[in-house]
Coordinates of C-alpha atoms in Angstrom, one line a residue:
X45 CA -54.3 175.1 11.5
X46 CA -52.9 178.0 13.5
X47 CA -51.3 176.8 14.6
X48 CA -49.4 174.9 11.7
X49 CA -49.4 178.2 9.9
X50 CA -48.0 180.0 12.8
X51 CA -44.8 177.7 13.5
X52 CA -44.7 177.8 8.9
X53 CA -44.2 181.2 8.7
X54 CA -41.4 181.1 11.9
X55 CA -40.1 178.5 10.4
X56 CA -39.5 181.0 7.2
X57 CA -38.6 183.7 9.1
X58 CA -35.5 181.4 10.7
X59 CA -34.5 180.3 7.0
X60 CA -34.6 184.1 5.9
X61 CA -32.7 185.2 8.5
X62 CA -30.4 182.6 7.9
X63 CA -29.9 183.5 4.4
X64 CA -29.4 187.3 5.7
X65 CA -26.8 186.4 8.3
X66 CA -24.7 184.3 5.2
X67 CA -25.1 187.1 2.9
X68 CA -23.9 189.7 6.2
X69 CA -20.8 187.2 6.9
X70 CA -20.2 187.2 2.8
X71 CA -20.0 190.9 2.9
X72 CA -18.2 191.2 6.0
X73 CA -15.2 188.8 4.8
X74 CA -14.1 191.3 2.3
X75 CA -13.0 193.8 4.6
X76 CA -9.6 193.5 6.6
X77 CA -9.5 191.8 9.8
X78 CA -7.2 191.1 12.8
X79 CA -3.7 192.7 13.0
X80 CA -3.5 193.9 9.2
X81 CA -7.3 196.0 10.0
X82 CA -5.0 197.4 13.0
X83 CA -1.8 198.4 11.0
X84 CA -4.2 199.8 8.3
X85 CA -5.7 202.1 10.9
X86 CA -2.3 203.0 12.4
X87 CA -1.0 204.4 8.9
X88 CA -4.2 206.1 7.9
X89 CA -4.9 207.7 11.3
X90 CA -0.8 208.9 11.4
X91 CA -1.0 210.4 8.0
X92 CA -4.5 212.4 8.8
X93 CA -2.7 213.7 11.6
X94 CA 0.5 214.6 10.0
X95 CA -1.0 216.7 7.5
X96 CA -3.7 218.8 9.5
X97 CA -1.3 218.7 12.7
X98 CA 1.1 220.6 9.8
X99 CA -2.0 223.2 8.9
X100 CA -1.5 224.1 12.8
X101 CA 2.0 223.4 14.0
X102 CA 3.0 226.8 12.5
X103 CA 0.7 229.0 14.0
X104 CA 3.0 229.6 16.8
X105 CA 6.1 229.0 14.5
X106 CA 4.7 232.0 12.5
X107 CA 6.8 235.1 14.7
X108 CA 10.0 232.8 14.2
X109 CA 9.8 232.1 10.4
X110 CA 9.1 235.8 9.8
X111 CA 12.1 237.7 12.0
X112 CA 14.1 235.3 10.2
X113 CA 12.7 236.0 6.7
X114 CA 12.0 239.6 7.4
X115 CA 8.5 239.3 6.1
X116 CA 6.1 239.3 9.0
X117 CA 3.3 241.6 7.1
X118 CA 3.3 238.5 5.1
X119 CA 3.5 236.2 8.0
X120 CA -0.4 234.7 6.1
X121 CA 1.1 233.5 3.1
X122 CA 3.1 230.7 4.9
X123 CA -0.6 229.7 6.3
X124 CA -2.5 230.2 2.6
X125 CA -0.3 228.6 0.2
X126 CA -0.8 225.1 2.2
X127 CA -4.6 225.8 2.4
X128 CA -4.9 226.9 -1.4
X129 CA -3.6 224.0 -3.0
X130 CA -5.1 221.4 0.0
X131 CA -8.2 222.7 -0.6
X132 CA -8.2 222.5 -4.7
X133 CA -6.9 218.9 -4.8
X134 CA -9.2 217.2 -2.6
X135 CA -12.1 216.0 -5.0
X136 CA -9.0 215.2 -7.3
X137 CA -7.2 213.3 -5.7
X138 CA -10.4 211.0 -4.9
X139 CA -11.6 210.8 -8.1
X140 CA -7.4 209.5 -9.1
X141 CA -7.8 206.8 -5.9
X142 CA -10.5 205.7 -8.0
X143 CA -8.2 205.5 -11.6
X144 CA -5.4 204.7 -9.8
X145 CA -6.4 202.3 -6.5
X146 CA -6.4 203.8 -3.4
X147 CA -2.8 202.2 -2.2
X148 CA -1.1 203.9 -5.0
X149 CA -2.2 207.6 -4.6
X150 CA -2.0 207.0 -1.2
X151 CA 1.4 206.1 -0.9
X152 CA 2.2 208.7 -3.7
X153 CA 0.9 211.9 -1.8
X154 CA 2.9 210.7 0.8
X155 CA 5.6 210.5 -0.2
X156 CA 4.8 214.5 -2.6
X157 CA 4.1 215.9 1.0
X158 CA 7.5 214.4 2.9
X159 CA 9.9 215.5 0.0
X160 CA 8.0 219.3 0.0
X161 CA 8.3 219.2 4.1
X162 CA 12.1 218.7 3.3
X163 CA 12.1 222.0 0.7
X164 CA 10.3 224.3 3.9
X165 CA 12.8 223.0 6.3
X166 CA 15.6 224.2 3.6
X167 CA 14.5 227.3 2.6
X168 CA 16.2 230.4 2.7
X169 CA 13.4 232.7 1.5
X170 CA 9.7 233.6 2.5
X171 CA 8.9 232.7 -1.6
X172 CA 10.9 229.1 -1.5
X173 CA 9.0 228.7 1.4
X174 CA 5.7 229.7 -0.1
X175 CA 6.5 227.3 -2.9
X176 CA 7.2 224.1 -1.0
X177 CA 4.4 225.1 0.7
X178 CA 2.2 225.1 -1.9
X179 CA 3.6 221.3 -3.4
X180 CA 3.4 220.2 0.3
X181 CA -0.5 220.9 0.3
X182 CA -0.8 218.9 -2.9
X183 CA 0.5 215.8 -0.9
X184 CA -1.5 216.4 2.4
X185 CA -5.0 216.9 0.3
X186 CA -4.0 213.7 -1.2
X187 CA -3.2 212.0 2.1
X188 CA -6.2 213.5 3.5
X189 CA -8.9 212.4 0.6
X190 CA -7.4 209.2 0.2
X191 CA -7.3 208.3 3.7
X192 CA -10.8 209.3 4.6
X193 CA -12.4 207.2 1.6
X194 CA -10.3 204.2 2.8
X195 CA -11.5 204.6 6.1
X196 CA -14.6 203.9 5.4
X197 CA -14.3 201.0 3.2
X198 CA -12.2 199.5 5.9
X199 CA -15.2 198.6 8.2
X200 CA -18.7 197.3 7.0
X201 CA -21.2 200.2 7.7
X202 CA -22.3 199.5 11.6
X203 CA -18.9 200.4 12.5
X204 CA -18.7 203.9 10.9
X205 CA -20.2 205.6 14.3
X206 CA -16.5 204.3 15.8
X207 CA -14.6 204.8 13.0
X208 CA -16.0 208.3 12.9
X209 CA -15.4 208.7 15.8
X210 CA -11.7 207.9 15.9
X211 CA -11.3 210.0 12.4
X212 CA -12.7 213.2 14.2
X213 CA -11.0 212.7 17.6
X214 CA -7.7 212.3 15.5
X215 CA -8.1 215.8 13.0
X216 CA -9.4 217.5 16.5
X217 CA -6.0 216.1 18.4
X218 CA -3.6 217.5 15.4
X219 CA -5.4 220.8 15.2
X220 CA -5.3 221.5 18.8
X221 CA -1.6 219.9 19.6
X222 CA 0.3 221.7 16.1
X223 CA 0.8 225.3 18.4
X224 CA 1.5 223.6 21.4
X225 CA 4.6 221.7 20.0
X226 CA 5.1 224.8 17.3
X227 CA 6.0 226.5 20.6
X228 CA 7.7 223.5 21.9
X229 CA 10.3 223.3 19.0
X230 CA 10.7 227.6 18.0
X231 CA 11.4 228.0 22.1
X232 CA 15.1 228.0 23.4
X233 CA 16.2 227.4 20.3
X234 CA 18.4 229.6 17.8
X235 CA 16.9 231.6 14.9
X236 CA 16.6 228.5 12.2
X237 CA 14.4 225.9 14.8
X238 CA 11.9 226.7 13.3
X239 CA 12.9 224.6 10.2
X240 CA 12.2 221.5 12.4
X241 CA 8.6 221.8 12.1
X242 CA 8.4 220.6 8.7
X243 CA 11.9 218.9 9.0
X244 CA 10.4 216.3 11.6
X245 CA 7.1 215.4 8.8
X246 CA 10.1 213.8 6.3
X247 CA 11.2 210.6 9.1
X248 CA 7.1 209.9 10.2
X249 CA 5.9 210.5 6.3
X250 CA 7.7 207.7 5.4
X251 CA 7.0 205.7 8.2
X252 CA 3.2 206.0 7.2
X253 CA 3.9 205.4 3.4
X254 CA 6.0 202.1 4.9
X255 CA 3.0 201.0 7.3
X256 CA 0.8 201.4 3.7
X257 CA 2.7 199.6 1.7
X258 CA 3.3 196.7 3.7
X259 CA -0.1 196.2 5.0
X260 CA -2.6 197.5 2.3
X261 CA -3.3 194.4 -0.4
X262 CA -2.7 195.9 -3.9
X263 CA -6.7 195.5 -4.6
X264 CA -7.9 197.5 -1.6
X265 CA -10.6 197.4 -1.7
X266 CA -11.0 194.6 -3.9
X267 CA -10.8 196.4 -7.5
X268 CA -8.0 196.8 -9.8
X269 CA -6.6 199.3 -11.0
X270 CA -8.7 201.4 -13.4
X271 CA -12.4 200.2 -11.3
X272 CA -14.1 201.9 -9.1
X273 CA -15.2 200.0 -5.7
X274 CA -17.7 197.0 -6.4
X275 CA -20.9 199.2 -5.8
X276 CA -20.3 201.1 -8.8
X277 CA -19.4 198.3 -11.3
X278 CA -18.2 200.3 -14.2
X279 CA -14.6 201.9 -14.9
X280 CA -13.4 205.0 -14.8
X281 CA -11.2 206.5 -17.8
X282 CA -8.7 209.5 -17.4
X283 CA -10.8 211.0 -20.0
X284 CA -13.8 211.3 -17.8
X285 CA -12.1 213.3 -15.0
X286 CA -13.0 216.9 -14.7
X287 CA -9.3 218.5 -15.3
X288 CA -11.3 221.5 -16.6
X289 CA -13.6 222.1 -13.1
X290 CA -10.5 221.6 -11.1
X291 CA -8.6 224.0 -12.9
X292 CA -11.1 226.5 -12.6
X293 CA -11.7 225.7 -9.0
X294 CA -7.7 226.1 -8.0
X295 CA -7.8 229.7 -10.4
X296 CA -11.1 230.6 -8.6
X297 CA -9.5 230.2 -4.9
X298 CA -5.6 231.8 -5.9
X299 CA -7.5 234.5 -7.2
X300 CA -9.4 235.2 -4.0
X301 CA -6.7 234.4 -1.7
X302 CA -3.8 236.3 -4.1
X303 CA -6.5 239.3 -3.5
X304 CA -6.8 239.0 -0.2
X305 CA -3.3 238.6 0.7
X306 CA -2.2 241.5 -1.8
X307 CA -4.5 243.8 0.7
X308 CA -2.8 242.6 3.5
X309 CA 0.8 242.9 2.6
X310 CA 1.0 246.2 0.8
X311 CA -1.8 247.3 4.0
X312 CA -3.8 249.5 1.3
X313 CA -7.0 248.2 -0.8
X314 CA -6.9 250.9 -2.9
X315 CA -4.8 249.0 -5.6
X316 CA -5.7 247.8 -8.6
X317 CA -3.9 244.6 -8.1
X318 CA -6.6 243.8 -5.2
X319 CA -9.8 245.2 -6.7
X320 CA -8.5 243.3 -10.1
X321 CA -8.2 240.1 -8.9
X322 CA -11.0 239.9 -6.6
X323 CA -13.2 240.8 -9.5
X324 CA -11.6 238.3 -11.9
X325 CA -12.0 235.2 -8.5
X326 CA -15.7 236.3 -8.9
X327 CA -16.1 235.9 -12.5
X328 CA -13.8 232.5 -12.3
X329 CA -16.3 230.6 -9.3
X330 CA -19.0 232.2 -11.7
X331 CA -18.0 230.1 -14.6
X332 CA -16.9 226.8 -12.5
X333 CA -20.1 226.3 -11.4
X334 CA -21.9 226.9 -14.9
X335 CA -19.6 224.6 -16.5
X336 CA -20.0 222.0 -13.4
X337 CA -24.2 222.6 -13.9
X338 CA -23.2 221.9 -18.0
X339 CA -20.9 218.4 -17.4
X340 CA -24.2 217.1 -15.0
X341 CA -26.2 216.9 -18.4
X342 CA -27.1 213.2 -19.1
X343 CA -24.1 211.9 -21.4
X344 CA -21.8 214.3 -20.5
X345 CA -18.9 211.0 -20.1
X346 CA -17.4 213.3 -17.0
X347 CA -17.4 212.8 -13.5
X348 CA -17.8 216.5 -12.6
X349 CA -15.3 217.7 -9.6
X350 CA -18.3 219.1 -7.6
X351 CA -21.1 217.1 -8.5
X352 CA -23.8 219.4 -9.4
X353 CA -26.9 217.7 -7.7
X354 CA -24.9 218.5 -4.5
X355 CA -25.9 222.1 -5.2
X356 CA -29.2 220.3 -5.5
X357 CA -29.5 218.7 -2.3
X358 CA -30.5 221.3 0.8
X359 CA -28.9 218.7 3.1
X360 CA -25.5 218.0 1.4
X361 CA -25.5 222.0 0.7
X362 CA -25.8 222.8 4.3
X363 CA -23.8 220.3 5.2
X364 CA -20.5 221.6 2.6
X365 CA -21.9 225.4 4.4
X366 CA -21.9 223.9 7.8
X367 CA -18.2 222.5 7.5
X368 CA -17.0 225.8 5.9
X369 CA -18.3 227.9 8.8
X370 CA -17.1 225.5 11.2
X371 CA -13.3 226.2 9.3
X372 CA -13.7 230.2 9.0
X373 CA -14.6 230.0 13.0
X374 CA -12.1 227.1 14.4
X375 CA -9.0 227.1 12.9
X376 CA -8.8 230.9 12.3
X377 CA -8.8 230.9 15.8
X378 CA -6.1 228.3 16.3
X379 CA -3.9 230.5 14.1
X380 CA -5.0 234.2 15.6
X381 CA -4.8 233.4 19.3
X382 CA -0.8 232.3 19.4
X383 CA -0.5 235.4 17.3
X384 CA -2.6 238.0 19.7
X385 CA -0.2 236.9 23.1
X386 CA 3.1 236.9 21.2
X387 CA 2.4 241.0 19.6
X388 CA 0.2 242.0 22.3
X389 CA 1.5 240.1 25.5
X390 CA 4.9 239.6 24.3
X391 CA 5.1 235.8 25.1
X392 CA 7.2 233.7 23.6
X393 CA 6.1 231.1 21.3
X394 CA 6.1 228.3 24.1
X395 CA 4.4 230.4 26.2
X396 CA 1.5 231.3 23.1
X397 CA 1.3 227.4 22.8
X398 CA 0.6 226.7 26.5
X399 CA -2.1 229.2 26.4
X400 CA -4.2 227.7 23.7
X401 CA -4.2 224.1 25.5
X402 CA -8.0 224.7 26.7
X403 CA -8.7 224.8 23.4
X404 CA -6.6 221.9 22.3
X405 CA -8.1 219.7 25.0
X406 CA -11.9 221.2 24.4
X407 CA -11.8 220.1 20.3
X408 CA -11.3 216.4 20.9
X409 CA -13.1 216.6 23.9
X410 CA -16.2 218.1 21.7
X411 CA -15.8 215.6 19.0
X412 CA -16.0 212.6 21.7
X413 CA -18.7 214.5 23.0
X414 CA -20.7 214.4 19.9
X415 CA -20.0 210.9 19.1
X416 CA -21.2 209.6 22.6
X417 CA -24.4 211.4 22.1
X418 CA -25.2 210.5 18.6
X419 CA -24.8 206.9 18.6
X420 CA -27.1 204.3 18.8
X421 CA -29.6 206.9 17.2
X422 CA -29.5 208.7 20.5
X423 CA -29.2 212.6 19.5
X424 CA -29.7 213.6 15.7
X425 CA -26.3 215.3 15.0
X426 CA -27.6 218.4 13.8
X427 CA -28.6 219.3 17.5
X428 CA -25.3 218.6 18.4
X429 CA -24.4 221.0 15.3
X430 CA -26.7 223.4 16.7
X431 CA -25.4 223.6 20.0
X432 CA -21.6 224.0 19.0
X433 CA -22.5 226.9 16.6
X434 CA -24.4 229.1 19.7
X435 CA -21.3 227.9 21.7
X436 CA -18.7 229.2 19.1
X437 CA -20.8 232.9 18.6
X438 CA -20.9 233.0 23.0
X439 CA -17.3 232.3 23.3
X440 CA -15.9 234.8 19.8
X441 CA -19.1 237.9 21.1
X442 CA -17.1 238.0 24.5
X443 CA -13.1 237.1 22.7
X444 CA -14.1 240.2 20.6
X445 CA -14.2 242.6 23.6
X446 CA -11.0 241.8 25.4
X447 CA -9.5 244.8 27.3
X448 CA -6.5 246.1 25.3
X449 CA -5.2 247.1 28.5
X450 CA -4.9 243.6 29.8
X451 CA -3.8 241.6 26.8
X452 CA -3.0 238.1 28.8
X453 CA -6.6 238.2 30.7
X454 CA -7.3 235.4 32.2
X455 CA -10.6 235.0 30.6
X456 CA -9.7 234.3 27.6
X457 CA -8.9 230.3 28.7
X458 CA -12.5 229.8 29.3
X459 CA -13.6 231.5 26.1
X460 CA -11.1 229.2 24.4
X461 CA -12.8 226.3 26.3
X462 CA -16.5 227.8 24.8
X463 CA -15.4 227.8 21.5
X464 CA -13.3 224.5 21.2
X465 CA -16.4 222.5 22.3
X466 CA -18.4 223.8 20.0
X467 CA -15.9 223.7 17.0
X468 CA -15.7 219.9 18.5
X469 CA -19.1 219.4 18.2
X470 CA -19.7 220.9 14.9
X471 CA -16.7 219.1 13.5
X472 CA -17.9 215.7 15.1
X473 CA -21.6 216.2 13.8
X474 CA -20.5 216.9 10.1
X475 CA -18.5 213.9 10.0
X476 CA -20.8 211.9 11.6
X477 CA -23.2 213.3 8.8
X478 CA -21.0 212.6 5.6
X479 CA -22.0 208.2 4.7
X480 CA -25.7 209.1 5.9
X481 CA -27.0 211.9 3.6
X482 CA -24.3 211.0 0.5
X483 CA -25.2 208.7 -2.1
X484 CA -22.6 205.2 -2.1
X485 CA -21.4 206.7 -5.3
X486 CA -20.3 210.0 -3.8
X487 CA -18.5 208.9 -0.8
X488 CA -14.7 209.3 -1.8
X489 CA -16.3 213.0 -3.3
X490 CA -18.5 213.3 -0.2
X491 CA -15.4 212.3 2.3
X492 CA -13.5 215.1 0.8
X493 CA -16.0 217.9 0.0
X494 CA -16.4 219.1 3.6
X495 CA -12.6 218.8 4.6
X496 CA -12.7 221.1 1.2
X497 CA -15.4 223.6 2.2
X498 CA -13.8 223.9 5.8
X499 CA -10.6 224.6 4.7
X500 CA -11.5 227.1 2.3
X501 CA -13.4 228.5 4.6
X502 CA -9.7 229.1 7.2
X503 CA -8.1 230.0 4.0
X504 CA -10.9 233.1 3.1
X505 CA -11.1 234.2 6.5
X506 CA -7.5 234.3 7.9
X507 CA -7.0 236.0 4.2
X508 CA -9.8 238.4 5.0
X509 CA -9.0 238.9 8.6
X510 CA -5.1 239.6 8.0
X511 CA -5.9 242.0 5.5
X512 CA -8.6 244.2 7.7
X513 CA -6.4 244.0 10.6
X514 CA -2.8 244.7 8.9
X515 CA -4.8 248.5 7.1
X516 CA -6.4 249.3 10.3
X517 CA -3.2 248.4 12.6
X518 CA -1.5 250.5 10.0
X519 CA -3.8 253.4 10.1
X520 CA -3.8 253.7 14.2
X521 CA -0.2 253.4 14.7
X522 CA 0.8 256.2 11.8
X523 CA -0.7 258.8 14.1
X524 CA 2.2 257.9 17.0
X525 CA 5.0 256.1 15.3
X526 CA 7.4 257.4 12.0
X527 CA 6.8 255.7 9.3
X528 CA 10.3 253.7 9.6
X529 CA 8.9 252.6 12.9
X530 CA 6.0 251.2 11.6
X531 CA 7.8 248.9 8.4
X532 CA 10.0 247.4 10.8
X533 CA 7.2 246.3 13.3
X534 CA 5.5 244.9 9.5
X535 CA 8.7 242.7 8.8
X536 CA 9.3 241.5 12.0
X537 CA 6.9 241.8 15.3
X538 CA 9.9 241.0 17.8
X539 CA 11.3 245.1 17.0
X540 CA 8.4 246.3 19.3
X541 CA 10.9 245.7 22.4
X542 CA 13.0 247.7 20.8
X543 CA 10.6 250.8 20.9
X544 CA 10.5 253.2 24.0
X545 CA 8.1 252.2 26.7
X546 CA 5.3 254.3 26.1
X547 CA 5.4 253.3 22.6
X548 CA 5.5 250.0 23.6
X549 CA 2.7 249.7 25.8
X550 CA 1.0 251.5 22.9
X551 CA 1.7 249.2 20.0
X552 CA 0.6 246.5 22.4
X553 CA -3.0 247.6 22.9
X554 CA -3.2 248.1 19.4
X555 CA -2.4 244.7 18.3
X556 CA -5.2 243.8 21.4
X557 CA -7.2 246.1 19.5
X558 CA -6.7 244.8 16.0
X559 CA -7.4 241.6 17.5
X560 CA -11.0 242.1 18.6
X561 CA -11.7 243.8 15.2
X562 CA -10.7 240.4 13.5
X563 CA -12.7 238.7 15.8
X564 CA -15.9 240.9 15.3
X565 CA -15.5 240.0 11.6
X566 CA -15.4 236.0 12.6
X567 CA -18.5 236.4 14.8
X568 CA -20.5 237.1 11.4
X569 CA -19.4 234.0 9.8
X570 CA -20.4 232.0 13.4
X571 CA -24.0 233.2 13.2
X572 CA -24.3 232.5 9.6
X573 CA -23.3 228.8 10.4
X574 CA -26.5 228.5 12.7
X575 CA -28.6 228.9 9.3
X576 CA -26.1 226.7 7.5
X577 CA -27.3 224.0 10.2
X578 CA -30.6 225.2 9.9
X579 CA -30.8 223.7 6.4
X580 CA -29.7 220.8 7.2
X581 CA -33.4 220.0 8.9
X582 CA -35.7 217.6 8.1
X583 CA -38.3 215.2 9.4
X584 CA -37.3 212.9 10.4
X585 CA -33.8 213.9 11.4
X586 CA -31.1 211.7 10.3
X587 CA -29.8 209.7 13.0
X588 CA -26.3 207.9 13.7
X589 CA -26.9 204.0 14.1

């Protein structure tokens, strides 16, 4: 009897499993296969990369653009005005994939941010440029938000660790390589090659939109237009899109940034045109986030543009922290570092470029790092996350004490290599993080969110960081140079040559100077990301399948 009941109940195990492995196969046939999975990837993966690859490219572009434009005081602007508007469309641009399909917007915010790259290349002012700049970061956020959420509804859930993996590897290649080949392109060339770092996004733009177009089906992913992916089973109407919460956002974060920068280009906080609108960006994130806490009432009818049980969640808020300490730390960095050895080293931008490659090789290498470790439910990624935040506040506590004296000290590669790993790894784990802790109805919001918080997080602190640094730089040099002297170094960096040796050498160790004040200022934001991670913890730790 047993034994009968033994081989009975194996016997119903076989036929469940049976049933299981149909209803797996089902599930599995409605995602691409074979060569059109592969061309899908190719497009997606080339426009994630053109768009952060263009957040970077201009770091060491920067000196170039602003001795031609004659506006180096506000050398930040060039950097913010992508970042404002990339960060503010994010969440919209999702929530549109789901109104509009994903191949649509897709191929629309590719085709915004090629036409914009176009209006930088031609641009014969620092405010045209600041424009374009601005529409081009409307285009790369949709790019960006778009292709994350299609990422992972391109592979059934066991392959996210890979896909993951590719997705971080990718951002962590385009961050590092933009001021390698910014240097590459502004070197040996006449005053106007710099134009060709956004010229060259108009020919591979439309390559990606072309890839898209041929090889996403018009239901990706099987939905038509005006339905949200099959999980959800309901439609979404234009009316129910939070136009109100994004507007706020955007006026919340030009605000802040118009603030910021205002401090930095007239080098004095005592204006009213600073205090004023830092005051009003406070009162603005004040009300976006009581009128997103109002719309999360049951019946509200609109999908809020920061969901407010995200503010609920200790993970997911620790998580959105996490990613924007990770920005403030890492790509702050990527932008101040090409900037320190051209105006305190004198290098040229190829040389500035060449000089940040242990960082560029460290960032993917982290990410890969991470990955390796966390899968197969190896490592919880939070101790990875852990791990790269004490590695980013070792590597910025030593960068922050550079001898002004010797501004291209060797050191400074293996602090790049300290910090890169651990922006690697914190990148990698946050990513890793995203499908595992956000509800299936969140993921296009909970794909973009982070990319959101991290670049807001760049976008406050190179603000912040320019600012400090341009009053203070301002304040030492006005007891050794005329006033005259000091302008001309504000609108264009390469005039220090042009100054007598002693004043040279001067200058120099100021910049070194200014440098490891900015720096001093990041450090604060790296510690506070350990207790970001810290919030992330819970028993038992979420672990990467």
């Amino acid at each position: 009897m047993m034994r009968k009941d033994m081989f009975t109940s194996s016997d119903s195990e076989q036929q469940n499993t049976g049933q299981n492995t149909e209803q797996q196969d089902a599930k599995t046939s409605n995602y691409l296969q074979g060569p059109r999975l592969h061309a899908v990837t190719i497009g997606l993966a080339l426009g994630l990369f053109l768009v952060n690859f263009e957040i970077t490219i201009v770091s060491t572009a920067l000196i170039s653009i602003t001795s031609e434009l004659q506006e180096f005081r506000k050398s930040s602007w060039i950097i913010t005005a992508y970042l404002l508007t990339y960060v503010a469309g994010l969440i919209i641009w999702a929530k549109l994939s789901d109104i509009l399909g994903r191949k649509t917007t897709c191929i629309s915010a590719l085709f915004i941010f090629a036409a914009f790259s176009g209006g930088c290349g031609a641009s014969k002012t620092l405010v045209q440029l600041a424009i374009c700049r601005a529409f081009q970061g409307i285009g790369g956020s949709g790019i960006y938000a778009v292709n994350m959420v299609m990422m992972y509804e391109l592979v059934p859930p066991p392959k996210y660790p890979l896909y993951t993996a590719m997705i971080t590897v990718v951002v962590a290649l385009s961050f590092s390589l933009g001021p390698i080949f910014g240097g590459l392109i502004t070197s040996g060339g006449d005053g106007s090659a710099w134009r060709w770092v956004f010229l060259l996004n108009v020919p591979a733009g439309v390559l990606a939109a072309a890839i898209l177009f041929l090889a996403v089906p018009s239901d990706f992913p099987y939905q038509g237009p005006g339905e949200l992916v099959q999980q959800k089973g309901k439609t979404i109407k234009w009316s129910s899109i939070d136009f109100t919460g994004a507007f706020l956002m955007l006026a919340a974060l030009a605000l802040l940034i118009t603030g910021l920068e205002e401090a930095a280009s007239h080098l004095d906080w005592n204006q009213a045109t600073v205090f004023g609108t830092l005051i009003t960006s406070g009162l603005t994130w004040m009300a976006f986030f009581g009128y997103q806490w109002w719309i999360s009432r049951p019946g509200s009818g609109i999908e809020s543009v920061f969901p407010w049980r995200f503010c609920q969640s200790r993970v997911i808020g620790g998580l959105l922290l996490t990613s924007f300490m990770t920005g403030a730390v890492s790509i702050t960095c990527i932008f101040q570092l090409p900037l320190r050895y051209q105006t305190s080293a004198g290098l040229s931008p190829l040389e500035a470029g060449v000089r940040l490659i242990p960082f560029s090789v460290c960032g993917p290498l982290g990410t890969i790092i991470c990955a390796a470790f966390s899968k197969n439910r190896r490592v919880p990624p939070i101790y990875m996350a852990l791990v790269g935040s004490c590695m980013q506040i070792i590597g910025l506590v030593f960068l922050s004490r550079g001898d002004p004296h010797d501004p291209d000290w060797y050191g400074l590669y293996g602090l790049e290599v300290v910090i890169g790993l651990g922006f690697g790894l914190c990148l990698g784990a946050a990513t890793l993080l995203v499908p595992y802790v956000v509800e299936k109805r969140d993921l296009a919001i909970g794909a973009a969110a982070p990319v959101q918080l991290r670049f807001l997080g760049s976008a406050t602190v190179i603000s912040i960081v320019t600012a400090v640094g341009n009053s203070w730089l301002k304040d030492s040099l006005s007891e050794s140079l005329r006033a005259d002297q000091i302008q001309a170094i504000f609108r264009s960096s390469t005039t220090i040559v042009d100054l007598p040796e002693h004043l040279e050498t001067l200058v120099r160790t100021r910049f070194v100077e200014t440098f490891n004040l900015q720096m001093r200022i990041v450090v604060g934001f790296a510690v506070a990301g350990v207790f970001t991670v810290l919030l992330m913890w819970q028993k038992p730790q979420v672990k990467v399948a």
